[in-house]
mmCIF file of C-alpha atoms in Angstrom:
data_model
loop_
_atom_site.group_PDB
_atom_site.id
_atom_site.type_symbol
_atom_site.label_atom_id
_atom_site.label_comp_id
_atom_site.label_asym_id
_atom_site.label_seq_id
_atom_site.Cartn_x
_atom_site.Cartn_y
_atom_site.Cartn_z
ATOM 1 C CA ALA A 1 -4.098 16.778 8.898
ATOM 2 C CA TRP A 2 -6.344 13.813 10.244
ATOM 3 C CA ALA A 3 -9.491 16.198 9.191
ATOM 4 C CA SER A 4 -7.953 16.625 5.589
ATOM 5 C CA LEU A 5 -7.349 13.003 5.403
ATOM 6 C CA ARG A 6 -10.947 11.972 6.693
ATOM 7 C CA TRP A 7 -12.972 14.511 4.689
ATOM 8 C CA VAL A 8 -10.916 15.610 1.894
ATOM 9 C CA GLU A 9 -8.396 13.023 0.695
ATOM 10 C CA ALA A 10 -10.447 9.904 1.108
ATOM 11 C CA PRO A 11 -13.774 10.877 -0.452
ATOM 12 C CA VAL A 12 -11.896 12.086 -3.334
ATOM 13 C CA ARG A 13 -10.154 8.928 -3.575
ATOM 14 C CA ARG A 14 -13.235 7.152 -3.502
ATOM 15 C CA ALA A 15 -15.213 9.780 -6.046
ATOM 16 C CA GLN A 16 -16.709 8.716 -9.250
ATOM 17 C CA LEU A 17 -16.511 12.413 -11.076
ATOM 18 C CA SER A 18 -14.639 13.880 -13.575
ATOM 19 C CA ASP A 19 -11.295 15.319 -13.246
ATOM 20 C CA ARG A 20 -12.617 19.083 -13.654
ATOM 21 C CA ARG A 21 -15.104 18.439 -11.017
ATOM 22 C CA LEU A 22 -12.595 16.784 -8.698
ATOM 23 C CA LEU A 23 -10.007 19.864 -9.502
ATOM 24 C CA MET A 24 -12.822 22.255 -8.346
ATOM 25 C CA MET A 25 -13.804 20.594 -5.283
ATOM 26 C CA GLY A 26 -9.882 20.028 -4.524
ATOM 27 C CA ALA A 27 -9.195 23.892 -4.847
ATOM 28 C CA THR A 28 -12.263 24.560 -2.457
ATOM 29 C CA ALA A 29 -11.412 22.173 -0.125
ATOM 30 C CA MET A 30 -7.684 23.096 0.147
ATOM 31 C CA SER A 31 -8.435 26.828 0.156
ATOM 32 C CA GLY A 32 -10.483 26.128 3.625
ATOM 33 C CA ALA A 33 -7.840 24.107 4.915
ATOM 34 C CA ILE A 34 -5.267 26.535 4.189
ATOM 35 C CA LEU A 35 -7.112 28.880 6.133
ATOM 36 C CA VAL A 36 -8.114 26.802 9.049
ATOM 37 C CA ALA A 37 -4.209 25.761 9.435
ATOM 38 C CA TRP A 38 -3.234 29.276 9.153
ATOM 39 C CA ALA A 39 -5.501 30.207 11.886
ATOM 40 C CA LEU A 40 -4.574 27.219 14.375
ATOM 41 C CA ALA A 41 -0.783 26.963 13.472
ATOM 42 C CA ALA A 42 0.531 29.580 11.816
ATOM 43 C CA PRO A 43 1.961 31.455 14.814
ATOM 44 C CA LYS A 44 3.375 28.273 16.066
ATOM 45 C CA LEU A 45 4.617 26.326 13.205
ATOM 46 C CA ASP A 46 7.215 27.147 10.506
ATOM 47 C CA VAL A 47 8.134 24.185 8.475
ATOM 48 C CA GLN A 48 10.845 25.785 6.699
ATOM 49 C CA ASN A 49 12.632 26.620 9.856
ATOM 50 C CA LEU A 50 12.205 23.395 11.599
ATOM 51 C CA GLU A 51 14.898 21.305 12.805
ATOM 52 C CA SER A 52 15.977 18.939 9.739
ATOM 53 C CA LYS A 53 14.874 16.056 12.065
ATOM 54 C CA SER A 54 11.330 17.102 12.506
ATOM 55 C CA ALA A 55 10.881 18.397 8.749
ATOM 56 C CA ALA A 56 12.303 15.052 7.488
ATOM 57 C CA LEU A 57 9.487 13.419 9.506
ATOM 58 C CA TYR A 58 6.564 15.680 8.366
ATOM 59 C CA PHE A 59 7.722 15.401 4.752
ATOM 60 C CA GLY A 60 7.542 11.760 4.963
ATOM 61 C CA ALA A 61 3.551 12.479 3.693
ATOM 62 C CA SER A 62 5.388 13.195 0.396
ATOM 63 C CA ASP A 63 7.652 9.984 0.059
ATOM 64 C CA ILE A 64 5.541 8.294 -2.471
ATOM 65 C CA SER A 65 6.442 6.164 -5.624
ATOM 66 C CA LYS A 66 7.195 8.392 -8.527
ATOM 67 C CA TYR A 67 5.337 5.828 -10.813
ATOM 68 C CA ARG A 68 2.003 6.584 -8.437
ATOM 69 C CA ARG A 69 0.670 8.803 -11.178
ATOM 70 C CA GLU A 70 1.562 6.982 -14.307
ATOM 71 C CA CYS A 71 1.266 3.565 -13.425
ATOM 72 C CA HIS A 72 -1.470 2.952 -10.705
ATOM 73 C CA ALA A 73 -5.105 2.753 -11.639
ATOM 74 C CA ARG A 74 -7.286 5.459 -9.840
ATOM 75 C CA MET A 75 -10.780 3.933 -8.467
ATOM 76 C CA GLY A 76 -12.897 2.603 -11.045
ATOM 77 C CA GLU A 77 -10.042 2.501 -13.623
ATOM 78 C CA SER A 78 -8.013 -0.151 -15.183
ATOM 79 C CA ILE A 79 -4.712 0.285 -17.215
ATOM 80 C CA SER A 80 -4.473 -2.805 -19.683
ATOM 81 C CA TYR A 81 -1.842 -5.289 -19.285
ATOM 82 C CA THR A 82 0.346 -4.460 -22.384
ATOM 83 C CA GLU A 83 0.112 -0.727 -20.918
ATOM 84 C CA ARG A 84 1.482 -1.798 -17.451
ATOM 85 C CA CYS A 85 4.530 -0.262 -16.237
ATOM 86 C CA ARG A 86 7.568 -2.324 -16.423
ATOM 87 C CA LEU A 87 10.098 -1.161 -13.497
ATOM 88 C CA GLY A 88 13.717 -2.229 -12.869
ATOM 89 C CA ALA A 89 15.247 -4.033 -15.921
ATOM 90 C CA SER A 90 12.277 -3.289 -17.935
ATOM 91 C CA SER A 91 13.407 -4.929 -21.293
ATOM 92 C CA ALA A 92 14.448 -8.291 -19.325
ATOM 93 C CA SER A 93 12.744 -11.190 -20.506
ATOM 94 C CA SER A 94 12.530 -12.662 -16.521
ATOM 95 C CA GLU A 95 9.655 -10.669 -14.524
ATOM 96 C CA ILE A 96 8.193 -10.559 -11.760
ATOM 97 C CA ALA A 97 4.405 -9.120 -11.375
ATOM 98 C CA VAL A 98 3.095 -7.016 -8.452
ATOM 99 C CA TRP A 99 -0.677 -7.499 -8.548
ATOM 100 C CA ALA A 100 -2.516 -5.501 -5.895
ATOM 101 C CA ASP A 101 -4.631 -2.541 -4.797
ATOM 102 C CA SER A 102 -3.137 0.691 -3.792
ATOM 103 C CA HIS A 103 -0.838 -1.247 -1.195
ATOM 104 C CA GLY A 104 1.541 -2.635 -4.012
ATOM 105 C CA VAL A 105 2.319 0.821 -5.401
ATOM 106 C CA GLU A 106 5.439 1.377 -3.683
ATOM 107 C CA ILE A 107 6.521 -2.200 -3.224
ATOM 108 C CA ALA A 108 6.554 -2.480 -6.759
ATOM 109 C CA ALA A 109 8.824 0.641 -7.152
ATOM 110 C CA ALA A 110 11.133 -0.404 -4.428
ATOM 111 C CA LEU A 111 11.396 -4.090 -5.903
ATOM 112 C CA GLY A 112 12.193 -2.318 -9.491
ATOM 113 C CA GLU A 113 14.990 -0.482 -7.521
ATOM 114 C CA THR A 114 16.228 -3.466 -5.708
ATOM 115 C CA LEU A 115 16.077 -5.945 -8.687
ATOM 116 C CA GLY A 116 16.788 -3.837 -11.794
ATOM 117 C CA GLY A 117 20.345 -4.304 -11.197
ATOM 118 C CA ARG A 118 19.985 -8.058 -11.081
ATOM 119 C CA GLY A 119 18.373 -8.153 -14.498
ATOM 120 C CA ILE A 120 14.545 -8.669 -13.547
ATOM 121 C CA SER A 121 11.600 -6.566 -14.653
ATOM 122 C CA VAL A 122 8.962 -5.896 -12.157
ATOM 123 C CA ALA A 123 5.349 -5.169 -13.663
ATOM 124 C CA GLN A 124 3.406 -2.893 -11.758
ATOM 125 C CA ILE A 125 -0.548 -4.131 -11.967
ATOM 126 C CA THR A 126 -2.239 -1.993 -8.884
ATOM 127 C CA ALA A 127 -5.787 -0.222 -8.992
ATOM 128 C CA SER A 128 -7.388 1.729 -6.059
ATOM 129 C CA SER A 129 -9.289 -0.525 -3.780
ATOM 130 C CA CYS A 130 -9.270 -3.443 -6.226
ATOM 131 C CA PRO A 131 -7.891 -6.302 -4.448
ATOM 132 C CA PRO A 132 -6.489 -9.439 -6.498
ATOM 133 C CA ALA A 133 -9.707 -11.584 -5.662
ATOM 134 C CA MET A 134 -11.443 -12.920 -8.796
ATOM 135 C CA GLY A 135 -15.127 -12.411 -8.757
ATOM 136 C CA PHE A 136 -15.203 -10.110 -5.796
ATOM 137 C CA THR A 137 -16.653 -6.515 -6.378
ATOM 138 C CA PRO A 138 -15.411 -4.017 -3.610
ATOM 139 C CA HIS A 139 -18.231 -1.675 -2.428
ATOM 140 C CA GLY A 140 -18.852 1.352 -4.913
ATOM 141 C CA VAL A 141 -15.842 0.560 -7.234
ATOM 142 C CA LYS A 142 -16.491 -0.032 -11.036
ATOM 143 C CA ASN A 143 -14.644 -2.638 -13.080
ATOM 144 C CA CYS A 144 -12.722 -4.445 -10.324
ATOM 145 C CA ARG A 145 -14.069 -7.493 -11.472
ATOM 146 C CA GLU A 146 -13.334 -7.303 -15.225
ATOM 147 C CA HIS A 147 -10.014 -5.790 -14.338
ATOM 148 C CA ASN A 148 -9.131 -8.945 -11.937
ATOM 149 C CA ASP A 149 -10.387 -11.311 -14.674
ATOM 150 C CA ARG A 150 -8.011 -10.124 -17.372
ATOM 151 C CA THR A 151 -5.177 -9.477 -15.256
ATOM 152 C CA ALA A 152 -5.030 -13.363 -13.970
ATOM 153 C CA GLN A 153 -5.601 -14.713 -17.734
ATOM 154 C CA ALA A 154 -2.837 -12.239 -18.878
ATOM 155 C CA LEU A 155 -0.537 -13.341 -16.147
ATOM 156 C CA ILE A 156 -1.237 -17.024 -16.597
ATOM 157 C CA ALA A 157 -0.646 -16.628 -20.360
ATOM 158 C CA ASP A 158 2.739 -14.698 -20.166
ATOM 159 C CA PRO A 159 5.846 -16.848 -19.922
ATOM 160 C CA ARG A 160 8.114 -13.950 -18.757
ATOM 161 C CA VAL A 161 6.462 -14.244 -15.802
ATOM 162 C CA HIS A 162 7.453 -16.417 -12.930
ATOM 163 C CA THR A 163 6.522 -14.792 -9.816
ATOM 164 C CA VAL A 164 3.392 -12.922 -8.743
ATOM 165 C CA VAL A 165 3.520 -10.979 -5.617
ATOM 166 C CA ILE A 166 0.085 -10.276 -4.146
ATOM 167 C CA ALA A 167 -0.666 -7.636 -1.706
ATOM 168 C CA ALA A 168 -3.584 -5.686 -0.558
ATOM 169 C CA ARG A 169 -5.385 -3.838 2.440
ATOM 170 C CA TRP A 170 -6.780 -7.528 3.610
ATOM 171 C CA GLY A 171 -8.698 -6.514 6.510
ATOM 172 C CA TRP A 172 -10.211 -3.593 4.733
ATOM 173 C CA TYR A 173 -12.029 -5.962 2.448
ATOM 174 C CA MET A 174 -12.918 -8.740 4.934
ATOM 175 C CA ARG A 175 -15.020 -5.864 6.606
ATOM 176 C CA ASP A 176 -16.738 -5.348 3.153
ATOM 177 C CA ASP A 177 -17.693 -9.212 2.413
ATOM 178 C CA ALA A 178 -15.574 -11.296 4.089
ATOM 179 C CA SER A 179 -16.635 -14.766 2.095
ATOM 180 C CA ALA A 180 -16.652 -13.237 -1.020
ATOM 181 C CA PHE A 181 -13.150 -11.495 -0.963
ATOM 182 C CA LYS A 182 -11.833 -14.675 0.373
ATOM 183 C CA ALA A 183 -13.297 -17.146 -2.460
ATOM 184 C CA GLY A 184 -12.149 -14.430 -4.797
ATOM 185 C CA LEU A 185 -8.466 -14.524 -3.377
ATOM 186 C CA GLU A 186 -8.374 -18.085 -3.103
ATOM 187 C CA GLN A 187 -9.427 -18.363 -6.850
ATOM 188 C CA SER A 188 -6.716 -16.155 -8.068
ATOM 189 C CA VAL A 189 -4.163 -17.853 -6.354
ATOM 190 C CA ALA A 190 -4.981 -21.131 -7.180
ATOM 191 C CA LEU A 191 -5.266 -20.098 -11.024
ATOM 192 C CA LEU A 192 -1.564 -18.653 -10.900
ATOM 193 C CA ALA A 193 -0.452 -21.782 -8.922
ATOM 194 C CA GLN A 194 -2.053 -24.123 -11.064
ATOM 195 C CA ALA A 195 -0.354 -22.430 -14.219
ATOM 196 C CA GLY A 196 2.963 -23.219 -12.720
ATOM 197 C CA LYS A 197 3.671 -19.472 -11.540
ATOM 198 C CA THR A 198 4.954 -18.702 -7.794
ATOM 199 C CA VAL A 199 2.788 -16.808 -5.614
ATOM 200 C CA LEU A 200 4.162 -14.760 -2.780
ATOM 201 C CA LEU A 201 1.404 -13.186 -0.570
ATOM 202 C CA ILE A 202 2.486 -10.567 1.569
ATOM 203 C CA GLU A 203 0.870 -10.063 4.815
ATOM 204 C CA PRO A 204 -1.125 -7.037 5.859
ATOM 205 C CA PHE A 205 0.684 -4.043 6.892
ATOM 206 C CA PRO A 206 0.465 -2.767 10.656
ATOM 207 C CA GLU A 207 -2.066 0.315 10.475
ATOM 208 C CA TYR A 208 -2.568 3.133 12.438
ATOM 209 C CA LYS A 209 -5.299 5.625 13.405
ATOM 210 C CA TYR A 210 -3.876 8.634 12.527
ATOM 211 C CA PRO A 211 -1.421 10.070 9.665
ATOM 212 C CA VAL A 212 2.063 8.796 11.111
ATOM 213 C CA PRO A 213 4.283 11.303 9.449
ATOM 214 C CA SER A 214 2.359 14.245 10.856
ATOM 215 C CA ALA A 215 2.165 12.856 14.293
ATOM 216 C CA LEU A 216 6.124 11.820 14.827
ATOM 217 C CA GLY A 217 6.480 15.263 13.254
ATOM 218 C CA ALA A 218 4.318 16.880 15.558
ATOM 219 C CA LEU A 219 5.804 14.717 18.594
ATOM 220 C CA SER A 220 9.379 15.267 17.766
ATOM 221 C CA ARG A 221 9.093 19.050 18.179
ATOM 222 C CA ARG A 222 8.724 18.389 21.860
ATOM 223 C CA ASP A 223 10.370 15.050 22.532
ATOM 224 C CA ASN A 224 12.871 12.911 20.937
ATOM 225 C CA VAL A 225 11.259 10.167 18.652
ATOM 226 C CA GLU A 226 12.617 6.794 19.011
ATOM 227 C CA ASP A 227 11.586 3.978 17.238
ATOM 228 C CA SER A 228 11.212 1.876 20.297
ATOM 229 C CA ARG A 229 8.661 4.310 21.697
ATOM 230 C CA PHE A 230 6.171 4.656 18.984
ATOM 231 C CA GLY A 231 4.136 2.032 16.739
ATOM 232 C CA GLN A 232 1.621 -0.723 17.820
ATOM 233 C CA THR A 233 2.448 -3.629 19.694
ATOM 234 C CA ALA A 234 3.046 -6.868 17.898
ATOM 235 C CA ASN A 235 0.282 -8.453 19.938
ATOM 236 C CA GLU A 236 -1.916 -5.669 18.583
ATOM 237 C CA TYR A 237 -0.812 -6.317 14.977
ATOM 238 C CA GLN A 238 -1.694 -10.256 15.456
ATOM 239 C CA ARG A 239 -5.153 -9.476 16.968
ATOM 240 C CA THR A 240 -6.502 -6.980 14.552
ATOM 241 C CA GLN A 241 -5.061 -8.657 11.529
ATOM 242 C CA SER A 242 -6.001 -12.164 12.884
ATOM 243 C CA GLU A 243 -8.455 -12.883 10.158
ATOM 244 C CA ALA A 244 -6.583 -11.942 7.228
ATOM 245 C CA LEU A 245 -3.616 -13.629 8.468
ATOM 246 C CA GLN A 246 -5.507 -17.108 9.180
ATOM 247 C CA GLN A 247 -6.897 -16.802 5.462
ATOM 248 C CA ILE A 248 -3.196 -16.361 4.169
ATOM 249 C CA GLY A 249 -1.848 -18.919 5.984
ATOM 250 C CA ARG A 250 -4.254 -21.493 4.764
ATOM 251 C CA LEU A 251 -3.367 -20.134 0.840
ATOM 252 C CA GLY A 252 0.263 -20.446 1.848
ATOM 253 C CA LEU A 253 -0.113 -24.359 2.296
ATOM 254 C CA MET A 254 -0.924 -24.621 -1.400
ATOM 255 C CA PRO A 255 1.829 -25.774 -3.773
ATOM 256 C CA ASN A 256 3.649 -23.088 -5.480
ATOM 257 C CA VAL A 257 2.463 -20.548 -3.034
ATOM 258 C CA GLN A 258 4.798 -18.742 -0.428
ATOM 259 C CA VAL A 259 4.098 -16.456 2.485
ATOM 260 C CA PHE A 260 6.109 -13.081 2.946
ATOM 261 C CA SER A 261 5.898 -12.248 6.648
ATOM 262 C CA THR A 262 5.326 -8.680 7.144
ATOM 263 C CA SER A 263 5.257 -8.829 11.006
ATOM 264 C CA LYS A 264 8.978 -10.476 11.134
ATOM 265 C CA VAL A 265 10.324 -7.342 9.212
ATOM 266 C CA LEU A 266 8.334 -4.466 10.638
ATOM 267 C CA CYS A 267 7.461 -5.930 13.823
ATOM 268 C CA GLY A 268 9.792 -7.112 16.818
ATOM 269 C CA ASP A 269 8.690 -9.111 19.703
ATOM 270 C CA ILE A 270 7.302 -6.334 21.549
ATOM 271 C CA LYS A 271 6.768 -3.119 18.989
ATOM 272 C CA CYS A 272 6.213 -2.521 15.251
ATOM 273 C CA ARG A 273 8.230 -0.047 13.732
ATOM 274 C CA VAL A 274 7.337 3.472 12.263
ATOM 275 C CA ILE A 275 10.624 4.935 11.389
ATOM 276 C CA SER A 276 13.456 3.803 9.422
ATOM 277 C CA ASP A 277 17.146 3.296 10.776
ATOM 278 C CA GLU A 278 17.424 6.599 8.718
ATOM 279 C CA GLY A 279 15.013 8.199 10.811
ATOM 280 C CA ALA A 280 12.150 8.314 7.687
ATOM 281 C CA PRO A 281 8.571 7.639 8.483
ATOM 282 C CA LEU A 282 7.874 4.088 7.109
ATOM 283 C CA TYR A 283 4.250 5.330 5.981
ATOM 284 C CA PHE A 284 3.156 8.283 3.945
ATOM 285 C CA ASP A 285 -0.335 7.954 5.760
ATOM 286 C CA ASP A 286 -2.296 6.010 8.250
ATOM 287 C CA ASN A 287 -1.961 2.550 6.284
ATOM 288 C CA HIS A 288 0.204 2.893 3.126
ATOM 289 C CA LEU A 289 4.007 2.146 3.457
ATOM 290 C CA SER A 290 6.148 5.125 2.039
ATOM 291 C CA MET A 291 8.957 4.574 -0.072
ATOM 292 C CA ALA A 292 11.312 4.382 2.835
ATOM 293 C CA GLY A 293 8.803 1.440 4.254
ATOM 294 C CA ALA A 294 8.413 -0.255 0.975
ATOM 295 C CA ARG A 295 12.290 -0.324 0.777
ATOM 296 C CA VAL A 296 12.548 -2.085 3.911
ATOM 297 C CA ILE A 297 10.286 -4.702 2.405
ATOM 298 C CA ALA A 298 11.739 -5.102 -0.877
ATOM 299 C CA LYS A 299 15.164 -5.526 0.471
ATOM 300 C CA ALA A 300 13.705 -8.583 2.504
ATOM 301 C CA LEU A 301 11.517 -9.695 -0.647
ATOM 302 C CA SER A 302 14.708 -9.897 -2.571
ATOM 303 C CA GLU A 303 15.690 -12.697 -0.942
ATOM 304 C CA HIS A 304 13.165 -14.929 -2.276
ATOM 305 C CA PHE A 305 14.267 -14.170 -5.801
#
C-alpha cells in the first residue's frame, strides 16, 4: 500500500498529463501492483473473509467525499466560482465557504451534512496542491495564483458568504517556500477580514508516515487495535507543526479571524486519535482525513456557527 501511494498515486496526482495517458499509466501500474500483491499476500489475506473489524479498517481507504470527483479541482485545474458546489442547504441565502487545497474536500462534505439541516449552504472551493495563499505558486502547479485571485475577489463580492473556512496542508507548502506562502496566506486572510467576512483558520491535521487504514487493518489481524495505542504523541504534533501553528496563531490575532484548534479535537494530552469512537479510521491515507475524521472535525466546527 505504501509503495502504491509513493510511486503510483502521488505521481499521478502531480502529473500534468491527459486523461488518456493517465488512464494508460494507471492501468499499467495497477496490473503490476495486482501481480505483486498476489505474489506476496494472496496466500495469507482474503479481504472478503476478514473479521468485520479488520475489514472496516482496511476499507477506510475508500471513505472519501462522494463529491470529490465532481466538486474538487485536480492539479493545475480550477472550478469557477459560479460553478462551485453548494452542499447542505444549497439554495439557502446564508453560506459558508470552504477555501482550501485537498485537505478541505471532506471537511466541506461533512459540514454540508452537519449544517444543511440548519438552513446553511456550504460552498466547496478546493483545488489540489493549491492552498488559499494569494500570490503563492506551489512548485509544479499551474493556475494556482489565478485561481486564488479569482476566488478571493468572488468571496469578497458575495453578500451571502459570511464565513470562510480556510484549510491546507500547511507544513507541505512551508517546505516549498515558507516566506512566500506565509505572505500569501496573510494577504488572503486580511482581504477577507477587511471585507467583513469571518475567517476561520483550521490548524493542520496530524500526519503519518504510512497509510493509516492499511496499517491499522494489518495490525488488527494479529492484535486488538485500541485508539489509545496508536497515533503520534501530542508533543510530536506540536513539534512537527510548530511553524504552521505559530503562523496561524499570529493570524488569529487579526480582527474577524478565529482559529480552530485541531489538536484539541484529535489530540489529547498524550496521543492523537487515528480511530473514531465507532472504530473507523480517521484518515484515508497518511495525511487526508477520511469522512469519519472530517465528521469529527465538522461536529466541533459547527459550534462556531
